[in-house]
Amino acid sequence: MERKNLVIIGSGAAGLGAAVAAAEKGVKDIVVLEKAKNIGGISITGMGIFAIESKYQKEKNVNYTKDQAFHDLMEITQWKPDAKLVREYVNKSGDTIDWLEEKGVKFQLLDKLTYPGAINQTGHLIVHPTLGTRPGCTSEMINCLLKRAQEYGVEVITEAAVTGIEKSENGYVIFYKKDDEPIMLDTKAAVIASGGCVHDPEMLHDIGKPYGHDYVYNKSYGLGNNIPLTGELIKMAWSLGCVPDGMALMGTTYMDGFKFPRSPETQPLWDFMSFSFPYLWVNKDGERFVDEGNMNGAYMSNAVARQKDGQYFLVFDQALIEHIKNDGPDIYGYLLDDDNVDLEKIFKIVMERSDNYFMADTLDELAEKMNIPADRFKATIEEYNYFCEDRHDAVFAKNPKFLKPIITPKYYAIRRMNAGYGTVGGIKINHKAETVDKDINVIPGLYAAGDCANGIVSYNTSIMYYVWGGTLGFAINSGRIAGENAADYILK
């Protein structure tokens, strides 16, 4: 059995961050095990990370301090997470920008926000050499971390599925398979950085049950990525005495749970839908159910999850298309590069490629195509149009600037459902990223980082947007924390 000083399970931002951080402190014989063929996990799908008091924020005079961020995070989670962990995360985040830049990562401050208060200016977009700052640009951070890890002599093994972890006299024995061959590693310390459990139906059922939500993949929610996150390492941690620290699905309305017919010519419609349709939403009963102008996709997701099949419709008319064409959208989301697009033309294209897009000359015809009750739908439209004329939403108190009536044929509707980035929570850690048992005693030599240990966001998933970049930011920062403290444990 081969002996290692540190075994890290998972090659995302948390795992590679831990590997590099430990190597920088002098740890040798580090191995990273990744069950997939490619490295990075869910970390390759993002856009950027959270940071406070970075040089980029200081250059733009962003007046949002570490103290403010700490108190905001603790208040919004009702002080449920470990306060010292939250403080360590916040304090480390600005330095992590410099730490990553030294490894070749380039950043751009996310300042294209037109809804202050709903989203704080904490986002640091990663600049990809070909993608720019589009979704997926965080793969560049993974590439830079991998390069540095390999320079330090860290061994990264892909297609290495961990099948078990056991305590031993020397620390832990890690069991994994490579090319169908069982292999054992003896290690003094281990870091679990394996992501969430969004692809485990039983675990998803348990997550939704307390809220009355039946999370069923491709029925009540879809996924924003195809990275397999099956949660087996969370269960292995529990078998070692670890306990959960909140678990939640990171649901959002900013992505569509139905597969969007994506192509260069249709992409602008997806960008508009993500942030720029705060107009009329109805459920399968043809009724409104939310303030459509709320700018936090996690809050909106909670409202959607309460609807039949977790589905809803965006409804608009020809006048709104003309308004956007002539005046631009009422909200400029950070994905929207060009507002001068022909939405009517794009809509006709996507109608041919998906059965989730509807267009009609009358409201009755539109309701029939949507398969919703026409009488209730038209009553909703009538009431909504009155609110638009009165400039006051007497039901949900929506911002009047988003009140646009539905009066001009043609009429349009888009069927949507929640999407999930993944899950957060599952393994409780302290401010050193050490795992703890039910009595809050440290489990020596066992650390966790990333989504599987992100109890902070699990207690209020709106943190994803309220402090932008909060999940991937936690991954890289908790990875650094885990790697540094594991190094101290190994080298003492």
Coordinates of C-alpha atoms in Angstrom, one line a residue:
M1 CA 0.0 0.0 0.0
E2 CA 1.4 3.3 -1.1
R3 CA 1.9 6.0 1.6
K4 CA 1.0 9.7 1.0
N5 CA 1.1 12.7 3.2
L6 CA -2.1 14.2 1.9
V7 CA -4.9 12.8 -0.3
I8 CA -7.4 15.3 -1.8
I9 CA -10.7 13.9 -3.2
G10 CA -12.0 16.2 -6.0
S11 CA -10.2 18.4 -8.5
G12 CA -12.4 21.5 -8.5
A13 CA -11.5 24.9 -7.1
A14 CA -11.6 23.5 -3.6
G15 CA -9.5 20.5 -4.3
L16 CA -6.8 22.1 -6.4
G17 CA -6.8 25.1 -4.1
A18 CA -6.1 22.8 -1.2
A19 CA -3.4 21.0 -3.1
V20 CA -1.5 24.2 -4.1
A21 CA -1.9 25.7 -0.6
A22 CA -0.5 22.6 1.1
A23 CA 2.3 22.4 -1.3
E24 CA 3.2 26.0 -0.8
K25 CA 3.7 25.3 2.9
G26 CA 6.1 22.4 2.1
V27 CA 4.0 19.3 2.0
K28 CA 5.3 16.6 -0.3
D29 CA 3.6 13.5 -1.6
I30 CA 0.2 15.0 -2.3
V31 CA -2.2 13.2 -4.6
V32 CA -5.6 14.5 -6.0
L33 CA -8.1 11.9 -7.0
E34 CA -10.8 12.8 -9.5
K35 CA -13.5 10.3 -10.5
A36 CA -14.3 12.0 -13.8
K37 CA -12.2 11.9 -17.0
N38 CA -11.6 15.6 -16.9
I39 CA -10.6 17.8 -14.0
G40 CA -12.4 20.8 -12.5
G41 CA -15.9 19.4 -11.7
I42 CA -18.6 22.0 -11.4
S43 CA -15.9 24.7 -11.0
I44 CA -15.3 24.9 -14.7
T45 CA -18.9 26.1 -15.4
G46 CA -18.9 29.4 -13.5
M47 CA -18.0 33.0 -14.2
G48 CA -16.1 34.3 -11.1
I49 CA -15.6 34.4 -7.4
F50 CA -16.5 36.5 -4.4
A51 CA -14.0 38.8 -2.7
I52 CA -14.0 41.7 -0.3
E53 CA -11.7 44.7 -0.2
S54 CA -9.7 43.5 -3.2
K55 CA -7.5 45.9 -5.2
Y56 CA -10.2 45.9 -8.0
Q57 CA -12.9 47.1 -5.6
K58 CA -10.6 49.7 -4.1
E59 CA -9.8 51.0 -7.6
K60 CA -13.5 51.4 -8.2
N61 CA -14.2 52.9 -4.7
V62 CA -16.5 50.0 -3.8
N63 CA -17.5 50.8 -0.3
Y64 CA -18.4 47.3 1.0
T65 CA -16.2 46.2 3.8
K66 CA -15.2 42.9 5.4
D67 CA -17.1 43.9 8.5
Q68 CA -20.3 44.7 6.5
A69 CA -20.0 41.4 4.5
F70 CA -19.5 39.4 7.6
H71 CA -22.5 40.9 9.4
D72 CA -24.6 40.6 6.2
L73 CA -23.8 36.9 5.8
M74 CA -24.5 36.2 9.5
E75 CA -27.8 38.1 9.5
I76 CA -29.1 36.6 6.3
T77 CA -28.4 33.1 7.7
Q78 CA -29.7 33.9 11.2
W79 CA -26.3 33.1 12.6
K80 CA -26.7 29.4 11.8
P81 CA -23.2 28.8 10.2
D82 CA -20.0 28.8 12.2
A83 CA -19.3 32.5 12.7
K84 CA -15.5 32.0 12.8
L85 CA -15.6 30.1 9.5
V86 CA -17.6 32.9 7.9
R87 CA -15.1 35.5 9.2
E88 CA -12.1 33.5 8.0
Y89 CA -13.7 33.2 4.5
V90 CA -14.5 36.9 4.3
N91 CA -11.1 38.0 5.5
K92 CA -9.2 35.6 3.2
S93 CA -11.2 36.4 0.0
G94 CA -9.4 39.7 -1.0
D95 CA -6.0 38.1 -0.6
T96 CA -7.2 35.1 -2.7
I97 CA -7.5 37.4 -5.7
D98 CA -3.8 38.3 -5.4
W99 CA -3.0 34.6 -4.7
L100 CA -4.7 33.5 -7.9
E101 CA -3.2 36.3 -10.0
E102 CA 0.2 35.2 -9.0
K103 CA -0.7 31.9 -10.6
G104 CA -1.8 33.5 -13.9
V105 CA -5.5 34.1 -13.3
K106 CA -6.8 37.4 -14.6
F107 CA -9.8 39.2 -13.2
Q108 CA -12.3 41.9 -14.1
L109 CA -14.6 43.4 -11.5
L110 CA -18.3 42.7 -12.1
D111 CA -19.7 46.2 -12.1
K112 CA -22.4 45.8 -14.7
L113 CA -25.2 45.8 -12.2
T114 CA -28.3 48.0 -12.3
Y115 CA -30.0 46.7 -9.1
P116 CA -27.8 47.8 -6.1
G117 CA -29.0 46.3 -2.9
A118 CA -30.2 43.1 -4.5
I119 CA -26.7 42.1 -5.5
N120 CA -23.6 43.5 -3.8
Q121 CA -20.5 44.3 -5.9
T122 CA -18.4 41.4 -4.8
G123 CA -18.1 39.6 -8.1
H124 CA -14.7 39.1 -9.7
L125 CA -15.1 37.7 -13.2
I126 CA -12.3 35.5 -14.4
V127 CA -11.0 36.5 -17.8
H128 CA -10.6 33.4 -20.1
P129 CA -8.3 33.8 -23.1
T130 CA -11.0 32.7 -25.6
L131 CA -14.3 32.9 -23.7
G132 CA -13.7 36.3 -22.1
T133 CA -16.0 36.6 -19.1
R134 CA -18.8 34.3 -20.3
P135 CA -20.1 31.2 -18.4
G136 CA -17.4 28.6 -18.3
C137 CA -14.6 31.2 -18.0
T138 CA -13.7 29.7 -14.5
S139 CA -12.1 26.8 -16.3
E140 CA -9.1 29.1 -16.8
M141 CA -8.7 29.3 -13.0
I142 CA -8.7 25.5 -12.9
N143 CA -6.1 25.3 -15.6
C144 CA -3.8 27.8 -13.7
L145 CA -4.2 25.9 -10.4
L146 CA -3.5 22.5 -12.1
K147 CA -0.4 23.9 -13.7
R148 CA 0.9 25.2 -10.4
A149 CA 0.0 22.0 -8.6
Q150 CA 2.0 20.0 -11.1
E151 CA 4.9 22.3 -10.8
Y152 CA 4.9 21.5 -7.1
G153 CA 4.9 17.8 -7.9
V154 CA 1.3 17.1 -6.9
E155 CA 0.0 14.0 -8.6
V156 CA -3.4 14.3 -10.2
I157 CA -5.2 11.1 -11.1
T158 CA -8.4 11.2 -13.1
E159 CA -10.9 8.4 -13.6
A160 CA -10.1 7.4 -10.0
A161 CA -13.4 6.8 -8.2
V162 CA -13.1 6.7 -4.4
T163 CA -15.0 3.7 -3.0
G164 CA -14.2 4.0 0.6
I165 CA -12.4 5.8 3.5
E166 CA -11.3 4.1 6.7
K167 CA -9.5 5.3 9.7
S168 CA -6.1 3.8 10.4
E169 CA -3.3 4.0 12.9
N170 CA -1.4 6.4 10.6
G171 CA -4.5 8.4 9.6
Y172 CA -6.7 7.1 6.8
V173 CA -6.8 4.5 4.1
I174 CA -8.4 5.7 0.9
F175 CA -9.8 3.1 -1.4
Y176 CA -10.3 3.9 -5.1
K177 CA -10.5 2.2 -8.5
K178 CA -8.4 3.0 -11.5
D179 CA -9.0 1.0 -14.7
D180 CA -11.2 -1.3 -12.7
E181 CA -8.2 -2.1 -10.4
P182 CA -8.7 -1.5 -6.7
I183 CA -6.0 0.6 -5.1
M184 CA -5.3 1.7 -1.5
L185 CA -3.5 4.8 -0.3
D186 CA -2.4 5.2 3.3
T187 CA -2.4 8.9 4.2
K188 CA -1.9 11.1 7.3
A189 CA -4.6 13.5 6.2
A190 CA -7.4 13.8 3.7
V191 CA -9.5 16.6 2.2
I192 CA -12.9 15.9 0.9
A193 CA -13.7 18.4 -1.9
S194 CA -16.1 16.3 -3.9
G195 CA -19.0 18.7 -4.6
G196 CA -22.6 18.1 -3.9
C197 CA -25.3 15.4 -4.4
V198 CA -27.6 16.9 -7.0
H199 CA -27.7 13.6 -9.0
D200 CA -28.7 11.4 -6.0
P201 CA -32.5 11.1 -6.0
E202 CA -32.8 10.0 -2.4
M203 CA -30.6 12.8 -1.0
L204 CA -32.5 15.4 -3.1
H205 CA -35.8 14.0 -1.8
D206 CA -34.5 14.4 1.8
I207 CA -33.3 18.0 1.0
G208 CA -36.7 19.1 -0.3
K209 CA -38.9 17.2 2.1
P210 CA -38.8 19.8 5.0
Y211 CA -40.1 22.5 2.6
G212 CA -42.7 20.4 1.0
H213 CA -40.8 20.3 -2.3
D214 CA -40.4 17.1 -4.3
Y215 CA -37.2 17.7 -6.2
V216 CA -37.3 15.4 -9.2
Y217 CA -34.7 15.9 -11.9
N218 CA -36.2 16.9 -15.3
K219 CA -39.6 17.2 -13.7
S220 CA -39.6 19.9 -11.1
Y221 CA -36.1 21.2 -11.7
G222 CA -33.4 20.9 -14.4
L223 CA -29.6 21.4 -14.2
G224 CA -27.4 24.2 -15.4
N225 CA -24.6 21.8 -16.1
N226 CA -23.9 18.1 -16.8
I227 CA -21.3 17.5 -14.1
P228 CA -22.2 14.3 -12.2
L229 CA -22.5 15.1 -8.5
T230 CA -23.7 12.0 -6.7
G231 CA -22.9 12.7 -3.0
E232 CA -21.2 9.4 -2.2
L233 CA -18.3 11.2 -0.4
I234 CA -20.7 13.0 1.8
K235 CA -22.1 9.7 2.9
M236 CA -18.5 8.3 3.5
A237 CA -17.8 11.3 5.7
W238 CA -20.9 10.6 7.7
S239 CA -19.7 7.0 8.2
L240 CA -16.5 8.5 9.7
G241 CA -18.5 10.5 12.3
C242 CA -19.0 13.7 10.3
V243 CA -22.3 15.5 10.6
P244 CA -24.3 17.7 8.2
D245 CA -24.3 21.4 8.4
G246 CA -27.4 22.3 6.4
M247 CA -28.1 21.0 2.9
A248 CA -29.9 22.7 0.1
L249 CA -30.4 22.7 -3.6
M250 CA -29.0 25.8 -5.2
G251 CA -32.1 26.6 -7.3
T252 CA -32.3 29.6 -9.6
T253 CA -34.6 31.1 -12.1
Y254 CA -31.7 32.8 -13.9
M255 CA -31.2 29.5 -15.8
D256 CA -33.9 27.5 -17.5
G257 CA -34.4 24.0 -16.2
F258 CA -35.7 23.1 -19.7
K259 CA -33.0 22.6 -22.3
F260 CA -32.7 25.8 -24.2
P261 CA -32.1 25.4 -28.0
R262 CA -28.8 27.1 -27.8
S263 CA -26.9 28.4 -30.8
P264 CA -25.1 31.7 -31.6
E265 CA -28.2 33.1 -33.2
T266 CA -30.5 32.2 -30.2
Q267 CA -28.2 33.0 -27.4
P268 CA -29.4 36.6 -27.0
L269 CA -32.9 35.4 -26.0
W270 CA -31.4 33.2 -23.2
D271 CA -29.4 36.2 -22.0
F272 CA -32.6 38.4 -22.0
M273 CA -34.6 35.7 -20.1
S274 CA -31.9 35.3 -17.5
F275 CA -32.2 38.9 -16.1
S276 CA -34.3 41.0 -18.4
F277 CA -37.9 39.7 -18.1
P278 CA -39.3 41.1 -14.9
Y279 CA -42.7 41.5 -16.4
L280 CA -45.6 38.9 -16.1
W281 CA -45.1 35.4 -14.8
V282 CA -48.0 32.9 -14.4
N283 CA -48.2 29.4 -13.1
K284 CA -50.1 26.4 -14.6
D285 CA -53.3 27.7 -13.2
G286 CA -52.9 31.0 -15.2
E287 CA -52.3 33.0 -12.0
R288 CA -49.5 35.3 -10.8
F289 CA -47.5 34.0 -7.8
V290 CA -44.5 36.3 -7.3
D291 CA -43.1 39.8 -7.6
E292 CA -41.5 39.3 -11.0
G293 CA -39.2 42.3 -10.4
N294 CA -37.3 40.6 -7.6
M295 CA -33.7 40.5 -8.7
N296 CA -32.5 37.5 -6.6
G297 CA -32.8 34.3 -8.6
A298 CA -32.8 32.1 -5.5
Y299 CA -35.7 34.0 -4.0
M300 CA -37.6 33.6 -7.2
S301 CA -36.7 29.9 -7.3
N302 CA -38.3 29.4 -3.9
A303 CA -41.6 30.8 -5.3
V304 CA -41.4 28.7 -8.4
A305 CA -40.8 25.5 -6.4
R306 CA -44.2 26.0 -4.7
Q307 CA -46.0 25.9 -8.1
K308 CA -47.4 22.8 -9.9
D309 CA -44.6 20.7 -11.3
G310 CA -42.2 23.6 -10.4
Q311 CA -43.1 25.3 -13.7
Y312 CA -44.2 28.8 -14.8
F313 CA -44.6 30.9 -17.9
L314 CA -43.1 34.2 -18.9
V315 CA -45.9 36.1 -20.8
F316 CA -45.4 39.2 -22.9
D317 CA -46.8 40.9 -26.0
Q318 CA -45.6 42.6 -29.3
A319 CA -45.5 46.0 -27.6
L320 CA -42.9 44.7 -25.1
I321 CA -40.8 43.3 -27.9
E322 CA -40.9 46.7 -29.6
H323 CA -40.2 48.5 -26.3
I324 CA -37.0 46.4 -25.8
K325 CA -36.1 46.9 -29.5
N326 CA -36.4 50.7 -29.3
D327 CA -35.5 51.5 -25.7
G328 CA -33.5 48.5 -24.6
P329 CA -34.3 46.2 -21.7
D330 CA -35.4 47.6 -18.3
I331 CA -32.7 45.5 -16.6
Y332 CA -29.2 45.1 -18.0
G333 CA -28.0 41.7 -16.7
Y334 CA -24.2 41.1 -16.8
L335 CA -24.7 38.4 -19.5
L336 CA -26.3 40.8 -21.9
D337 CA -23.7 42.1 -24.3
D338 CA -26.0 43.5 -27.0
D339 CA -29.5 44.7 -26.5
N340 CA -30.0 45.5 -30.2
V341 CA -31.4 42.1 -31.1
D342 CA -34.4 41.0 -33.0
L343 CA -36.3 39.0 -30.4
E344 CA -39.2 38.3 -32.6
K345 CA -37.0 36.6 -35.2
I346 CA -35.2 34.6 -32.5
F347 CA -38.5 33.6 -31.0
K348 CA -39.6 32.0 -34.2
I349 CA -36.4 30.1 -34.4
V350 CA -36.7 28.6 -31.0
M351 CA -40.3 27.7 -31.5
E352 CA -39.2 25.4 -34.3
R353 CA -36.7 23.7 -32.0
S354 CA -38.5 23.4 -28.7
D355 CA -42.1 22.9 -27.5
N356 CA -41.7 25.4 -24.6
Y357 CA -42.2 28.5 -26.7
F358 CA -45.7 29.8 -27.7
M359 CA -47.0 32.6 -30.0
A360 CA -50.7 33.4 -30.7
D361 CA -53.0 36.1 -32.1
T362 CA -55.4 35.9 -29.1
L363 CA -55.1 35.2 -25.4
D364 CA -57.5 32.3 -25.7
E365 CA -55.3 30.8 -28.4
L366 CA -52.2 31.4 -26.3
A367 CA -53.8 29.7 -23.2
E368 CA -54.8 26.7 -25.3
K369 CA -51.2 26.3 -26.5
M370 CA -49.9 26.7 -22.9
N371 CA -52.5 24.2 -21.7
I372 CA -53.7 26.4 -18.9
P373 CA -57.3 27.6 -18.0
A374 CA -58.2 30.4 -20.4
D375 CA -60.7 32.1 -18.0
R376 CA -58.3 32.4 -15.1
F377 CA -55.5 33.4 -17.4
K378 CA -57.5 36.2 -19.0
A379 CA -58.7 37.3 -15.5
T380 CA -55.0 37.5 -14.4
I381 CA -54.2 39.6 -17.5
E382 CA -57.1 41.9 -16.9
E383 CA -56.1 42.5 -13.3
Y384 CA -52.4 42.9 -14.2
N385 CA -53.3 45.4 -17.0
Y386 CA -55.2 47.4 -14.4
F387 CA -52.2 47.5 -12.1
C388 CA -50.1 48.7 -15.1
E389 CA -52.5 51.5 -15.8
D390 CA -52.8 52.4 -12.1
R391 CA -48.9 52.2 -11.8
H392 CA -49.4 50.2 -8.6
D393 CA -49.3 46.4 -8.1
A394 CA -51.9 45.9 -5.4
V395 CA -51.0 42.2 -4.9
F396 CA -47.2 41.9 -5.0
A397 CA -46.1 45.5 -4.9
K398 CA -43.8 45.2 -7.9
N399 CA -41.7 48.1 -9.0
P400 CA -43.9 50.2 -11.3
K401 CA -41.2 50.5 -13.9
F402 CA -41.6 46.8 -14.6
L403 CA -45.4 47.0 -15.0
K404 CA -45.9 46.5 -18.8
P405 CA -49.5 45.6 -19.9
I406 CA -50.4 42.7 -22.1
I407 CA -52.6 44.3 -24.7
T408 CA -50.9 44.1 -28.2
P409 CA -51.0 41.0 -30.4
K410 CA -49.0 39.0 -31.1
Y411 CA -48.9 37.3 -27.6
Y412 CA -45.9 35.3 -26.4
A413 CA -45.2 32.8 -23.6
I414 CA -42.2 30.8 -22.5
R415 CA -42.6 27.7 -20.3
R416 CA -39.8 27.5 -17.7
M417 CA -38.8 25.6 -14.6
N418 CA -36.1 26.0 -12.0
A419 CA -32.6 25.0 -12.6
G420 CA -30.1 23.9 -10.1
Y421 CA -26.4 24.7 -10.0
G422 CA -25.9 21.8 -7.6
T423 CA -26.3 21.3 -3.8
V424 CA -24.5 22.8 -0.9
G425 CA -23.8 21.5 2.6
G426 CA -23.4 18.1 4.0
I427 CA -20.2 18.1 6.0
K428 CA -19.8 20.4 9.0
I429 CA -16.4 22.1 9.3
N430 CA -14.9 24.6 11.6
H431 CA -12.9 27.8 10.8
K432 CA -9.9 25.6 10.0
A433 CA -11.9 23.5 7.6
E434 CA -11.5 20.6 10.0
T435 CA -14.5 18.2 10.0
V436 CA -16.3 17.8 13.3
D437 CA -18.6 15.2 14.9
K438 CA -22.0 15.6 16.6
D439 CA -20.3 16.9 19.8
I440 CA -18.3 19.5 17.7
N441 CA -15.1 17.6 18.4
V442 CA -12.5 17.8 15.6
I443 CA -12.0 14.6 13.6
P444 CA -8.2 14.7 13.4
G445 CA -6.7 14.8 9.9
L446 CA -9.9 14.9 8.0
Y447 CA -10.9 18.2 6.2
A448 CA -13.6 19.3 3.8
A449 CA -14.0 22.2 1.4
G450 CA -16.2 23.4 -1.4
D451 CA -19.9 22.8 -2.0
C452 CA -20.0 19.6 0.2
A453 CA -18.9 21.8 3.2
N454 CA -20.7 25.0 2.3
G455 CA -23.1 25.3 5.2
I456 CA -23.1 29.0 4.8
V457 CA -25.0 29.1 1.5
S458 CA -27.1 26.1 2.5
Y459 CA -28.8 28.2 5.2
N460 CA -29.8 30.9 2.6
T461 CA -29.1 30.1 -1.1
S462 CA -29.8 33.7 -2.0
I463 CA -26.2 34.4 -0.9
M464 CA -25.3 33.2 -4.4
Y465 CA -26.5 36.5 -5.7
Y466 CA -26.6 38.8 -2.6
V467 CA -22.8 38.5 -2.4
W468 CA -22.1 37.5 -6.0
G469 CA -19.7 34.7 -6.5
G470 CA -20.4 33.3 -3.0
T471 CA -20.3 29.6 -3.9
L472 CA -17.2 29.4 -6.1
G473 CA -15.6 32.0 -3.8
F474 CA -16.2 29.7 -0.8
A475 CA -14.8 26.7 -2.8
I476 CA -11.5 28.4 -3.5
N477 CA -11.1 30.0 -0.1
S478 CA -12.2 27.0 1.9
G479 CA -9.8 24.9 -0.2
R480 CA -6.9 27.3 0.7
I481 CA -8.0 27.1 4.4
A482 CA -8.1 23.3 4.3
G483 CA -4.8 23.0 2.5
E484 CA -3.0 25.3 4.8
N485 CA -4.3 23.7 8.0
A486 CA -3.8 20.2 6.7
A487 CA -0.2 21.2 6.0
D488 CA 0.2 22.4 9.6
Y489 CA -1.2 19.1 10.9
I490 CA 1.1 17.0 8.6
L491 CA 4.3 19.0 9.3
K492 CA 3.9 19.4 13.0

